XYZ file of N, CA, C and O in Angstrom:
680
model
N -38.191 -32.655 -32.848
C -37.989 -34.054 -33.165
C -36.992 -34.181 -34.318
O -37.060 -33.441 -35.296
N -36.081 -35.112 -34.221
C -35.071 -35.330 -35.250
C -35.659 -36.194 -36.359
O -36.213 -37.251 -36.109
N -35.507 -35.717 -37.586
C -35.957 -36.505 -38.741
C -34.784 -37.332 -39.244
O -33.712 -36.795 -39.526
N -34.979 -38.630 -39.323
C -33.928 -39.508 -39.806
C -34.022 -39.639 -41.315
O -35.107 -39.628 -41.892
N -32.883 -39.764 -41.956
C -32.847 -39.915 -43.403
C -33.361 -41.290 -43.804
O -33.138 -42.265 -43.091
N -34.022 -41.375 -44.951
C -34.466 -42.700 -45.405
C -33.250 -43.543 -45.791
O -32.248 -43.014 -46.262
N -33.327 -44.851 -45.573
C -32.192 -45.705 -45.945
C -32.062 -45.805 -47.457
O -33.027 -45.634 -48.197
N -30.847 -46.073 -47.897
C -30.602 -46.310 -49.318
C -30.828 -47.795 -49.563
O -30.271 -48.635 -48.863
N -31.662 -48.109 -50.528
C -31.986 -49.498 -50.837
C -31.155 -50.008 -52.001
O -30.739 -49.244 -52.863
N -30.987 -51.327 -52.029
C -30.291 -51.966 -53.137
C -31.221 -52.045 -54.338
O -32.393 -52.363 -54.209
N -30.701 -51.703 -55.495
C -31.412 -51.893 -56.757
C -30.332 -52.108 -57.814
O -29.430 -51.290 -57.934
N -30.395 -53.208 -58.558
C -29.370 -53.444 -59.587
C -29.262 -52.257 -60.532
O -30.270 -51.629 -60.870
N -28.061 -51.950 -60.941
C -27.802 -50.757 -61.746
C -28.638 -50.735 -63.032
O -29.049 -49.675 -63.487
N -28.935 -51.897 -63.573
C -29.732 -51.955 -64.810
C -31.205 -51.657 -64.571
O -31.941 -51.426 -65.518
N -31.644 -51.639 -63.311
C -33.047 -51.388 -62.995
C -33.307 -49.989 -62.450
O -34.419 -49.680 -62.045
N -32.288 -49.144 -62.436
C -32.477 -47.782 -61.932
C -32.895 -46.886 -63.095
O -32.145 -46.677 -64.045
N -34.119 -46.381 -63.001
C -34.651 -45.510 -64.049
C -34.147 -44.082 -63.840
O -34.059 -43.601 -62.713
N -33.828 -43.414 -64.922
C -33.412 -42.006 -64.921
C -32.270 -41.679 -63.959
O -32.378 -40.770 -63.147
N -31.144 -42.403 -64.021
C -30.024 -42.038 -63.141
C -29.451 -40.677 -63.551
O -29.304 -40.389 -64.740
N -29.188 -39.834 -62.560
C -28.616 -38.512 -62.867
C -27.176 -38.386 -62.368
O -26.452 -37.522 -62.836
N -26.777 -39.251 -61.427
C -25.401 -39.176 -60.927
C -24.981 -40.508 -60.331
O -25.786 -41.177 -59.673
N -23.748 -40.882 -60.582
C -23.135 -42.056 -59.964
C -21.985 -41.544 -59.104
O -21.110 -40.837 -59.601
N -21.980 -41.895 -57.846
C -20.902 -41.492 -56.943
C -19.925 -42.656 -56.844
O -20.297 -43.744 -56.385
N -18.678 -42.456 -57.285
C -17.692 -43.539 -57.217
C -17.395 -43.923 -55.771
O -17.399 -43.078 -54.882
N -17.143 -45.184 -55.553
C -16.875 -45.666 -54.207
C -15.503 -45.186 -53.721
O -14.511 -45.311 -54.434
N -15.442 -44.678 -52.481
C -14.149 -44.341 -51.895
C -13.468 -45.543 -51.243
O -12.342 -45.450 -50.787
N -14.180 -46.681 -51.176
C -13.698 -47.885 -50.507
C -13.808 -49.087 -51.433
O -14.578 -49.070 -52.382
N -13.096 -50.158 -51.088
C -13.251 -51.458 -51.764
C -13.773 -52.456 -50.744
O -13.281 -52.514 -49.619
N -14.783 -53.238 -51.152
C -15.306 -54.265 -50.269
C -16.780 -54.529 -50.498
O -17.342 -54.182 -51.541
N -17.409 -55.137 -49.500
C -18.818 -55.532 -49.569
C -19.698 -54.388 -49.071
O -19.484 -53.867 -47.979
N -20.715 -54.022 -49.859
C -21.615 -52.927 -49.506
C -22.671 -53.428 -48.525
O -23.263 -54.492 -48.710
N -22.888 -52.627 -47.468
C -23.850 -52.939 -46.418
C -24.748 -51.726 -46.166
O -24.374 -50.600 -46.490
N -25.898 -51.931 -45.549
C -26.731 -50.782 -45.173
C -26.000 -49.900 -44.165
O -25.119 -50.359 -43.428
N -26.388 -48.645 -44.096
C -25.761 -47.696 -43.175
C -25.884 -48.163 -41.722
O -25.021 -47.874 -40.900
N -26.920 -48.908 -41.406
C -27.135 -49.408 -40.046
C -25.989 -50.292 -39.551
O -25.864 -50.527 -38.344
N -25.126 -50.773 -40.440
C -23.990 -51.612 -40.046
C -22.847 -50.819 -39.424
O -21.922 -51.396 -38.861
N -22.892 -49.491 -39.511
C -21.809 -48.659 -38.969
C -21.856 -48.657 -37.444
O -22.929 -48.567 -36.860
N -20.708 -48.754 -36.765
C -20.704 -48.799 -35.296
C -21.058 -47.475 -34.617
O -21.454 -47.468 -33.458
N -20.950 -46.346 -35.317
C -21.331 -45.057 -34.740
C -22.851 -44.931 -34.821
O -23.428 -44.938 -35.905
N -23.510 -44.798 -33.680
C -24.977 -44.801 -33.617
C -25.601 -43.661 -34.419
O -26.636 -43.843 -35.066
N -25.005 -42.480 -34.399
C -25.567 -41.340 -35.137
C -25.508 -41.573 -36.645
O -26.463 -41.273 -37.363
N -24.408 -42.121 -37.114
C -24.280 -42.427 -38.542
C -25.229 -43.562 -38.909
O -25.969 -43.478 -39.881
N -25.239 -44.627 -38.108
C -26.051 -45.812 -38.391
C -27.541 -45.491 -38.441
O -28.281 -46.068 -39.238
N -27.994 -44.560 -37.611
C -29.414 -44.215 -37.557
C -29.834 -43.268 -38.683
O -31.017 -43.036 -38.876
N -28.880 -42.728 -39.422
C -29.215 -41.794 -40.493
C -29.440 -40.382 -39.994
O -30.056 -39.565 -40.681
N -28.936 -40.049 -38.809
C -29.118 -38.709 -38.254
C -28.368 -37.644 -39.043
O -28.787 -36.496 -39.083
N -27.264 -38.024 -39.653
C -26.450 -37.060 -40.386
C -26.838 -36.965 -41.854
O -26.556 -35.970 -42.507
N -27.438 -38.004 -42.373
C -27.823 -38.031 -43.780
C -27.953 -39.462 -44.264
O -27.762 -40.417 -43.508
N -28.249 -39.598 -45.516
C -28.440 -40.906 -46.126
C -27.100 -41.428 -46.634
O -26.248 -40.648 -47.054
N -26.903 -42.737 -46.568
C -25.630 -43.291 -47.016
C -25.590 -44.800 -46.948
O -26.601 -45.455 -46.700
N -24.403 -45.343 -47.164
C -24.164 -46.786 -47.098
C -22.804 -47.045 -46.460
O -21.976 -46.149 -46.351
N -22.598 -48.299 -46.061
C -21.325 -48.738 -45.484
C -20.660 -49.746 -46.404
O -21.306 -50.331 -47.259
N -19.380 -49.948 -46.162
C -18.610 -50.965 -46.877
C -17.739 -51.686 -45.864
O -17.011 -51.049 -45.100
N -17.864 -53.023 -45.848
C -16.925 -53.835 -45.070
C -15.681 -53.925 -45.928
O -15.654 -54.620 -46.940
N -14.663 -53.179 -45.540
C -13.501 -52.957 -46.393
C -12.547 -54.149 -46.405
O -12.323 -54.776 -45.385
N -11.991 -54.419 -47.591
C -10.963 -55.444 -47.676
C -9.568 -54.830 -47.753
O -8.587 -55.545 -47.725
N -9.495 -53.508 -47.825
C -8.239 -52.751 -47.764
C -8.552 -51.445 -47.035
O -9.495 -50.757 -47.416
N -7.806 -51.069 -45.986
C -8.098 -49.831 -45.248
C -7.583 -48.587 -45.985
O -6.792 -47.814 -45.476
N -8.043 -48.417 -47.212
C -7.653 -47.311 -48.080
C -8.887 -46.486 -48.398
O -9.910 -47.030 -48.810
N -8.789 -45.182 -48.205
C -9.886 -44.260 -48.485
C -9.452 -43.342 -49.619
O -8.448 -42.643 -49.504
N -10.208 -43.388 -50.745
C -9.934 -42.535 -51.902
C -11.030 -41.488 -52.023
O -12.166 -41.709 -51.603
N -10.708 -40.375 -52.636
C -11.705 -39.329 -52.844
C -12.732 -39.781 -53.882
O -12.365 -40.243 -54.958
N -14.039 -39.621 -53.587
C -15.074 -39.992 -54.551
C -15.413 -38.885 -55.540
O -16.343 -39.028 -56.336
N -14.660 -37.761 -55.483
C -15.003 -36.622 -56.336
C -13.857 -35.617 -56.397
O -12.890 -35.712 -55.655
N -14.017 -34.647 -57.287
C -13.175 -33.456 -57.267
C -13.875 -32.476 -56.336
O -15.093 -32.287 -56.442
N -13.131 -31.873 -55.424
C -13.781 -30.941 -54.511
C -12.847 -30.417 -53.449
O -11.627 -30.450 -53.604
N -13.457 -29.947 -52.363
C -12.710 -29.329 -51.266
C -12.828 -30.168 -50.004
O -13.912 -30.652 -49.679
N -11.718 -30.316 -49.316
C -11.732 -30.955 -47.995
C -12.089 -29.850 -47.000
O -11.345 -28.885 -46.835
N -13.224 -30.007 -46.358
C -13.683 -29.010 -45.385
C -13.089 -29.271 -44.005
O -12.774 -28.334 -43.283
N -12.965 -30.558 -43.656
C -12.484 -30.904 -42.329
C -11.986 -32.342 -42.301
O -12.518 -33.201 -43.006
N -10.954 -32.584 -41.485
C -10.455 -33.935 -41.220
C -10.528 -34.108 -39.710
O -10.022 -33.271 -38.963
N -11.174 -35.213 -39.262
C -11.363 -35.420 -37.828
C -11.040 -36.862 -37.452
O -10.832 -37.702 -38.313
N -11.063 -37.116 -36.162
C -10.915 -38.454 -35.576
C -9.710 -39.221 -36.113
O -9.849 -40.248 -36.752
N -8.523 -38.710 -35.846
C -7.283 -39.394 -36.228
C -7.241 -39.728 -37.711
O -6.852 -40.818 -38.112
N -7.667 -38.796 -38.536
C -7.674 -38.964 -39.989
C -8.638 -40.049 -40.445
O -8.463 -40.656 -41.487
N -9.699 -40.285 -39.653
C -10.683 -41.311 -39.996
C -12.016 -40.736 -40.466
O -12.897 -41.485 -40.876
N -12.198 -39.427 -40.408
C -13.421 -38.797 -40.910
C -13.057 -37.593 -41.767
O -12.244 -36.759 -41.354
N -13.662 -37.540 -42.938
C -13.419 -36.450 -43.875
C -14.746 -35.830 -44.271
O -15.674 -36.547 -44.659
N -14.833 -34.509 -44.184
C -15.971 -33.770 -44.720
C -15.510 -33.161 -46.032
O -14.540 -32.391 -46.065
N -16.188 -33.530 -47.110
C -15.802 -33.085 -48.446
C -16.994 -32.441 -49.135
O -18.109 -32.958 -49.051
N -16.744 -31.332 -49.812
C -17.757 -30.719 -50.663
C -17.301 -30.895 -52.100
O -16.237 -30.398 -52.492
N -18.103 -31.622 -52.873
C -17.781 -31.849 -54.288
C -17.958 -30.549 -55.064
O -18.687 -29.642 -54.638
N -17.321 -30.460 -56.211
C -17.442 -29.263 -57.050
C -18.886 -28.990 -57.471
O -19.234 -27.862 -57.763
N -19.746 -30.031 -57.480
C -21.156 -29.835 -57.836
C -22.012 -29.440 -56.635
O -23.219 -29.302 -56.756
N -21.408 -29.274 -55.436
C -22.120 -28.826 -54.247
C -22.542 -29.924 -53.286
O -22.974 -29.636 -52.173
N -22.422 -31.186 -53.684
C -22.801 -32.291 -52.808
C -21.808 -32.394 -51.653
O -20.600 -32.401 -51.856
N -22.345 -32.442 -50.430
C -21.502 -32.561 -49.235
C -21.532 -33.999 -48.753
O -22.599 -34.602 -48.680
N -20.348 -34.529 -48.429
C -20.217 -35.925 -48.019
C -19.375 -36.043 -46.760
O -18.406 -35.310 -46.588
N -19.770 -36.995 -45.927
C -18.954 -37.424 -44.801
C -18.420 -38.799 -45.154
O -19.189 -39.700 -45.491
N -17.110 -38.958 -45.132
C -16.463 -40.250 -45.343
C -15.892 -40.660 -44.000
O -15.116 -39.924 -43.403
N -16.298 -41.821 -43.522
C -15.907 -42.256 -42.185
C -15.317 -43.654 -42.226
O -15.872 -44.550 -42.851
N -14.192 -43.821 -41.542
C -13.589 -45.143 -41.344
C -13.764 -45.508 -39.879
O -13.428 -44.721 -38.998
N -14.294 -46.676 -39.620
C -14.425 -47.158 -38.246
C -13.358 -48.229 -38.023
O -13.461 -49.333 -38.542
N -12.329 -47.841 -37.300
C -11.232 -48.740 -36.939
C -11.101 -48.747 -35.419
O -11.384 -47.741 -34.775
N -10.643 -49.836 -34.852
C -10.354 -49.865 -33.414
C -9.269 -48.835 -33.131
O -8.370 -48.622 -33.944
N -9.334 -48.218 -31.956
C -8.351 -47.192 -31.608
C -6.924 -47.739 -31.617
O -5.978 -47.007 -31.878
N -6.771 -49.032 -31.369
C -5.430 -49.617 -31.396
C -4.807 -49.604 -32.788
O -3.595 -49.690 -32.937
N -5.640 -49.468 -33.835
C -5.133 -49.468 -35.202
C -5.058 -48.066 -35.818
O -4.647 -47.931 -36.958
N -5.469 -47.025 -35.084
C -5.392 -45.660 -35.624
C -4.165 -44.917 -35.091
O -4.142 -43.701 -35.046
N -3.162 -45.665 -34.728
C -1.914 -45.063 -34.250
C -1.203 -44.375 -35.412
O -1.256 -44.843 -36.551
N -0.525 -43.266 -35.133
C 0.171 -42.536 -36.203
C 1.171 -43.378 -36.996
O 1.322 -43.182 -38.193
N 1.825 -44.335 -36.353
C 2.804 -45.153 -37.077
C 2.152 -46.093 -38.091
O 2.805 -46.582 -39.003
N 0.849 -46.346 -37.961
C 0.142 -47.194 -38.923
C -0.473 -46.392 -40.072
O -0.895 -46.960 -41.066
N -0.524 -45.066 -39.924
C -1.060 -44.196 -40.968
C 0.023 -43.964 -42.019
O 0.988 -43.262 -41.787
N -0.107 -44.611 -43.171
C 0.928 -44.567 -44.206
C 0.694 -43.478 -45.248
O 1.605 -43.099 -45.957
N -0.542 -42.991 -45.377
C -0.843 -41.895 -46.302
C -1.974 -41.091 -45.697
O -2.864 -41.644 -45.063
N -1.914 -39.770 -45.852
C -2.996 -38.920 -45.352
C -3.057 -37.620 -46.144
O -2.177 -37.339 -46.953
N -4.092 -36.843 -45.888
C -4.319 -35.599 -46.628
C -4.191 -34.370 -45.739
O -4.808 -33.352 -46.009
N -3.410 -34.449 -44.683
C -3.231 -33.303 -43.800
C -2.725 -32.109 -44.591
O -1.825 -32.231 -45.427
N -3.310 -30.959 -44.355
C -2.876 -29.732 -45.003
C -3.474 -29.491 -46.371
O -3.337 -28.399 -46.915
N -4.136 -30.460 -46.948
C -4.747 -30.273 -48.270
C -6.099 -29.599 -48.129
O -6.842 -29.865 -47.183
N -6.412 -28.759 -49.082
C -7.737 -28.139 -49.111
C -8.532 -28.593 -50.329
O -9.754 -28.577 -50.295
N -7.850 -28.991 -51.389
C -8.508 -29.474 -52.605
C -8.145 -30.937 -52.822
O -7.050 -31.367 -52.454
N -9.065 -31.662 -53.414
C -8.841 -33.074 -53.664
C -9.389 -33.418 -55.043
O -10.331 -32.785 -55.520
N -8.774 -34.394 -55.675
C -9.212 -34.841 -57.001
C -9.788 -36.246 -56.901
O -9.452 -36.997 -55.990
N -10.631 -36.608 -57.830
C -11.233 -37.929 -57.884
C -10.153 -39.001 -57.826
O -9.145 -38.914 -58.527
N -10.342 -39.993 -56.982
C -9.474 -41.161 -56.799
C -8.150 -40.847 -56.103
O -7.294 -41.718 -55.981
N -7.977 -39.642 -55.613
C -6.767 -39.296 -54.869
C -6.835 -39.942 -53.475
O -7.876 -39.898 -52.825
N -5.758 -40.549 -53.004
C -5.783 -41.159 -51.664
C -5.979 -40.103 -50.572
O -5.304 -39.078 -50.562
N -6.928 -40.369 -49.680
C -7.144 -39.500 -48.529
C -6.419 -40.046 -47.312
O -5.797 -39.300 -46.569
N -6.527 -41.372 -47.104
C -5.742 -41.991 -46.033
C -5.619 -43.489 -46.276
O -6.437 -44.095 -46.962
N -4.561 -44.030 -45.718
C -4.306 -45.463 -45.808
C -3.665 -45.906 -44.503
O -2.661 -45.346 -44.071
N -4.276 -46.891 -43.862
C -3.732 -47.471 -42.641
C -3.165 -48.844 -42.951
O -3.805 -49.642 -43.626
N -1.962 -49.103 -42.461
C -1.336 -50.404 -42.622
C -1.842 -51.299 -41.494
O -1.218 -51.436 -40.448
N -3.042 -51.866 -41.720
C -3.740 -52.641 -40.699
C -3.922 -54.075 -41.184
O -4.393 -54.293 -42.296
N -3.569 -55.065 -40.365
C -3.840 -56.454 -40.742
C -5.345 -56.727 -40.623
O -5.885 -56.805 -39.527
N -6.028 -56.837 -41.749
C -7.483 -56.956 -41.734
C -7.989 -58.237 -41.109
O -9.128 -58.297 -40.663
N -7.168 -59.275 -41.048
C -7.612 -60.480 -40.364
C -7.736 -60.233 -38.863
O -8.452 -60.934 -38.174
N -7.059 -59.188 -38.344
C -7.137 -58.848 -36.923
C -8.119 -57.727 -36.652
O -8.686 -57.636 -35.575
N -8.316 -56.845 -37.621
C -9.140 -55.659 -37.398
C -10.321 -55.616 -38.357
O -10.172 -55.857 -39.543
N -11.469 -55.297 -37.816
C -12.660 -55.099 -38.633
C -12.677 -53.632 -39.058
O -12.564 -52.744 -38.221
N -12.773 -53.388 -40.337
C -12.740 -52.024 -40.855
C -14.022 -51.769 -41.653
O -14.286 -52.446 -42.642
N -14.802 -50.804 -41.204
C -16.049 -50.426 -41.869
C -15.908 -48.980 -42.325
O -15.527 -48.107 -41.545
N -16.228 -48.739 -43.584
C -16.248 -47.386 -44.108
C -17.678 -46.970 -44.379
O -18.535 -47.812 -44.658
N -17.955 -45.681 -44.268
C -19.295 -45.172 -44.573
C -19.177 -43.915 -45.418
O -18.268 -43.106 -45.223
N -20.093 -43.786 -46.370
C -20.245 -42.551 -47.116
C -21.652 -42.054 -46.826
O -22.626 -42.780 -46.998
N -21.734 -40.819 -46.304
C -23.006 -40.217 -45.928
C -23.169 -38.938 -46.734
O -22.289 -38.070 -46.730
N -24.293 -38.824 -47.436
C -24.610 -37.612 -48.195
C -25.307 -36.657 -47.236
O -26.409 -36.931 -46.755
N -24.665 -35.530 -46.949
C -25.159 -34.620 -45.917
C -26.236 -33.659 -46.409
O -27.016 -33.158 -45.614
N -26.270 -33.386 -47.700
C -27.253 -32.428 -48.221
C -28.017 -32.998 -49.415
O -28.293 -32.297 -50.377
N -28.392 -34.255 -49.332
C -29.057 -34.918 -50.461
C -30.578 -34.898 -50.357
O -31.254 -35.549 -51.138
N -31.132 -34.132 -49.408
C -32.577 -34.149 -49.197
C -33.373 -33.760 -50.435
O -34.456 -34.277 -50.664
N -32.863 -32.855 -51.238
C -33.614 -32.374 -52.394
C -33.288 -33.123 -53.676
O -33.815 -32.807 -54.722
N -32.412 -34.111 -53.568
C -32.093 -34.920 -54.738
C -33.155 -35.988 -54.904
O -34.019 -36.171 -54.051
N -33.070 -36.721 -55.981
C -34.008 -37.822 -56.196
C -33.668 -39.015 -55.322
O -32.862 -38.921 -54.396
N -34.268 -40.129 -55.620
C -34.033 -41.362 -54.866
C -32.580 -41.797 -54.997
O -31.954 -41.603 -56.041
N -32.038 -42.385 -53.937
C -30.664 -42.889 -53.931
C -30.691 -44.406 -53.774
O -31.469 -44.948 -52.988
N -29.825 -45.080 -54.505
C -29.727 -46.538 -54.455
C -28.263 -46.936 -54.394
O -27.397 -46.193 -54.836
N -28.011 -48.136 -53.855
C -26.674 -48.697 -54.049
C -26.827 -49.796 -55.088
O -27.568 -50.736 -54.920
N -26.170 -49.609 -56.255
C -26.405 -50.492 -57.401
C -25.559 -51.760 -57.432
O -25.805 -52.630 -58.247
N -24.563 -51.870 -56.570
C -23.678 -53.042 -56.552
C -23.544 -53.554 -55.125
O -23.605 -52.778 -54.173
N -23.340 -54.856 -54.985
C -23.171 -55.433 -53.652
C -21.702 -55.527 -53.249
O -21.385 -55.731 -52.099
N -20.812 -55.358 -54.226
C -19.368 -55.378 -54.007
C -18.796 -54.245 -54.845
O -19.176 -54.090 -56.005
N -17.910 -53.424 -54.267
C -17.356 -52.288 -55.004
C -15.839 -52.252 -54.928
O -15.239 -52.755 -53.987
N -15.253 -51.643 -55.940
C -13.828 -51.370 -55.987
C -13.655 -49.864 -55.946
O -14.311 -49.133 -56.701
N -12.785 -49.395 -55.074
C -12.583 -47.958 -54.879
C -12.239 -47.253 -56.178
O -11.397 -47.718 -56.951
N -12.923 -46.137 -56.417
C -12.706 -45.242 -57.555
C -13.002 -45.858 -58.918
O -12.758 -45.239 -59.938
N -13.555 -47.071 -58.950
C -13.838 -47.717 -60.235
C -15.322 -47.990 -60.432
O -15.786 -48.067 -61.554
N -16.062 -48.194 -59.343
C -17.471 -48.564 -59.453
C -18.321 -47.637 -58.594
O -17.847 -47.131 -57.570
N -19.578 -47.427 -58.987
C -20.438 -46.527 -58.199
C -20.909 -47.181 -56.908
O -21.301 -48.339 -56.893
N -20.863 -46.411 -55.832
C -21.385 -46.898 -54.558
C -22.810 -46.409 -54.357
O -23.626 -47.094 -53.758
N -23.111 -45.216 -54.882
C -24.466 -44.660 -54.787
C -24.838 -44.102 -56.149
O -24.032 -43.431 -56.797
N -26.068 -44.388 -56.564
C -26.617 -43.810 -57.790
C -27.830 -42.986 -57.403
O -28.696 -43.450 -56.654
N -27.858 -41.757 -57.889
C -28.987 -40.863 -57.626
C -29.846 -40.821 -58.879
O -29.333 -40.666 -59.984
N -31.150 -40.986 -58.684
C -32.090 -41.010 -59.801
C -33.085 -39.878 -59.668
O -33.405 -39.435 -58.564
N -33.595 -39.426 -60.821
C -34.673 -38.429 -60.781
C -35.901 -39.083 -60.165
O -36.148 -40.263 -60.341
N -36.677 -38.280 -59.486
C -37.902 -38.790 -58.888
C -38.846 -39.192 -60.014
O -39.148 -38.410 -60.910
N -39.292 -40.442 -60.004
C -40.198 -40.949 -61.022
C -40.770 -42.266 -60.539
O -40.296 -42.836 -59.579
N -41.776 -42.746 -61.206
C -42.342 -44.048 -60.872
C -41.430 -45.129 -61.428
O -41.100 -45.119 -62.612
N -41.005 -46.053 -60.579
C -40.099 -47.115 -61.029
C -40.864 -48.379 -61.329
O -41.818 -48.710 -60.739
């Protein structure tokens, strides 16, 4: 039987007791539950715990210093291992009509290392025509403490999208 990851709940940043890590957002936009992602496996939490962002700019920045393990799906999925060992899947859900190579204005092809806030990919997509959802999924966070999304709106590389707290009574 497949065990699904628990969802990340909203909790204002001032109400999170014992935070041990803040993961900077790789996207800018409105934060949504992971269930909002169009990929059923990601939305169900089969790959890990995470959140989505309804993006207002189709720009994906690195949320950490680390290694790019894999780039998949027309430069729309990145597997990254942070220097602290945390593994993340960063996923952009764009219509196939908007993932054409001529619309990809920046990418990380050939890179193995990445720095915090470094651009991973940017699509020149008219957002009024295309719905763009980004997801950050923590692939190996099972042994960490509780995870929360502390903000309802985030700016890429400037605000935390996920805060990890030590296990404790809140």
